[in-house]
Amino acid sequence: MKKIIERSKPIVAQTVRLRRRLHKLMERTLLLATLAIAIGFALPLHADTRQLLFDENAIKDPGSLVVKLQDTRAPVSEFIASQLSEDMQWILLGYDGASEPTSQQQKVLLSDLNQLLQMGSLYDPQLFANIELSEQTQTLVTQNPQSGEALIRLNRSLLADVYPYELAALSEEQTDTDFEGIETCRENLRQIKMALDTYRSSNADAYPQWLSELAPQYMDEKVLCCPADPTAGSPGVLTEDASDPMLPCSYLYEIRPSEKDGQHMLQTQEGDMTPIVRCEHHRLNLSVGGKLYRNGPQRDIYNSNKIGFSVLADALRDLRKQHGEGLFKTQKGRENLKQAIEELVLKQFIPQLLNALENEVYTQLETQLGKGILESPMGMDIVRQAMPQVRHQIKEQVQSELETRLGAEFFQTEEGKDILQQLSVLMSSEGIN
């Protein structure tokens, strides 16, 4: 094992260097500004400037931050990770995503973050396009500082906006209640992951329908209750329409029967970062790959917004509160529901899911048949035959998921029929182009 690690070190180092070169090619700063920044590095920081840097307390959740930096499919995380030191690259390579980073790993992370604050502006309009910037950050972006205190303020504000649950903003006041019970919650989620793995090994790789099926054979039922849950796992707002039918459970199980198809589609985009269990009290997610990470803009990864059926479920919950029993019975309720489906599923989710699947088809073709295959007549013919099948499969899965969530009766109404018609047009060749 030691020999393998030693042999791979030059490869990792070369990868880091290549990443940095690529990003340097994309930098838009003038040579003069770069020189000014370099000179700034050589000067000692003023005492008041040092106070703007991160300290240990400002890294609120180091484990979650490392997980998000590992997931370089998120453009902004890919850029930030590429700027980190070789030591930090090794940490990203080896971190398991579930344990607490060691004190030494946290020191390296802290040092790298503070270097980032001083290295030049991190802002790029494309990288931060899907990040909701605070008013303070927007003001600093407009000022476009190139060095000094204002630059550090800008970069720290940008990082806090990208990772709001992991990094504290300068103006943020933290209290112990912000983290109350979170370590117990983390341990609960680790126990749930181990129980799920054991269950699947005994059940032909299938997931249980509900988390309660894991107790008591695979874990203690107490693990299902988050210490921050005042209801002790009783059904409530956070688990509306998702309550475990057998045992009190604080956690949202994303592979429950009504969610299974949608989660399989989401996994096509998010891979092993797809959440399978979520704690809404701590905004903490357990992913398919066993990683623990907090909510926030990192869920807007793969160049997408907060899309898909999980967001439709949130919209549906809000509409039910607004319309009550009249949601499906009144024209106004059905029209509001139709608008939500159009915006969240038809306009956002499907096009980006299709794009992800198309890219997967292209990647597989190039992997198996060579880089130039897509430009050849044979490659173009394969794509022409494959994509209609992909579109048909997405249409069937989306329609099934919508009918499961909303009921077949809705699709007998004018609003429901119109949604199905739009879905058919969208998934045709003409609708996609």
mmCIF file of C-alpha atoms in Angstrom, residues 120 251 283 336:
data_model
loop_
_atom_site.group_PDB
_atom_site.id
_atom_site.type_symbol
_atom_site.label_atom_id
_atom_site.label_comp_id
_atom_site.label_asym_id
_atom_site.label_seq_id
_atom_site.Cartn_x
_atom_site.Cartn_y
_atom_site.Cartn_z
ATOM 1 C CA GLY A 120 -6.714 37.790 -5.591
ATOM 2 C CA TYR A 251 -35.277 11.759 9.435
ATOM 3 C CA ARG A 283 -29.776 20.645 7.475
ATOM 4 C CA ASN A 336 -51.240 27.043 -9.082
#
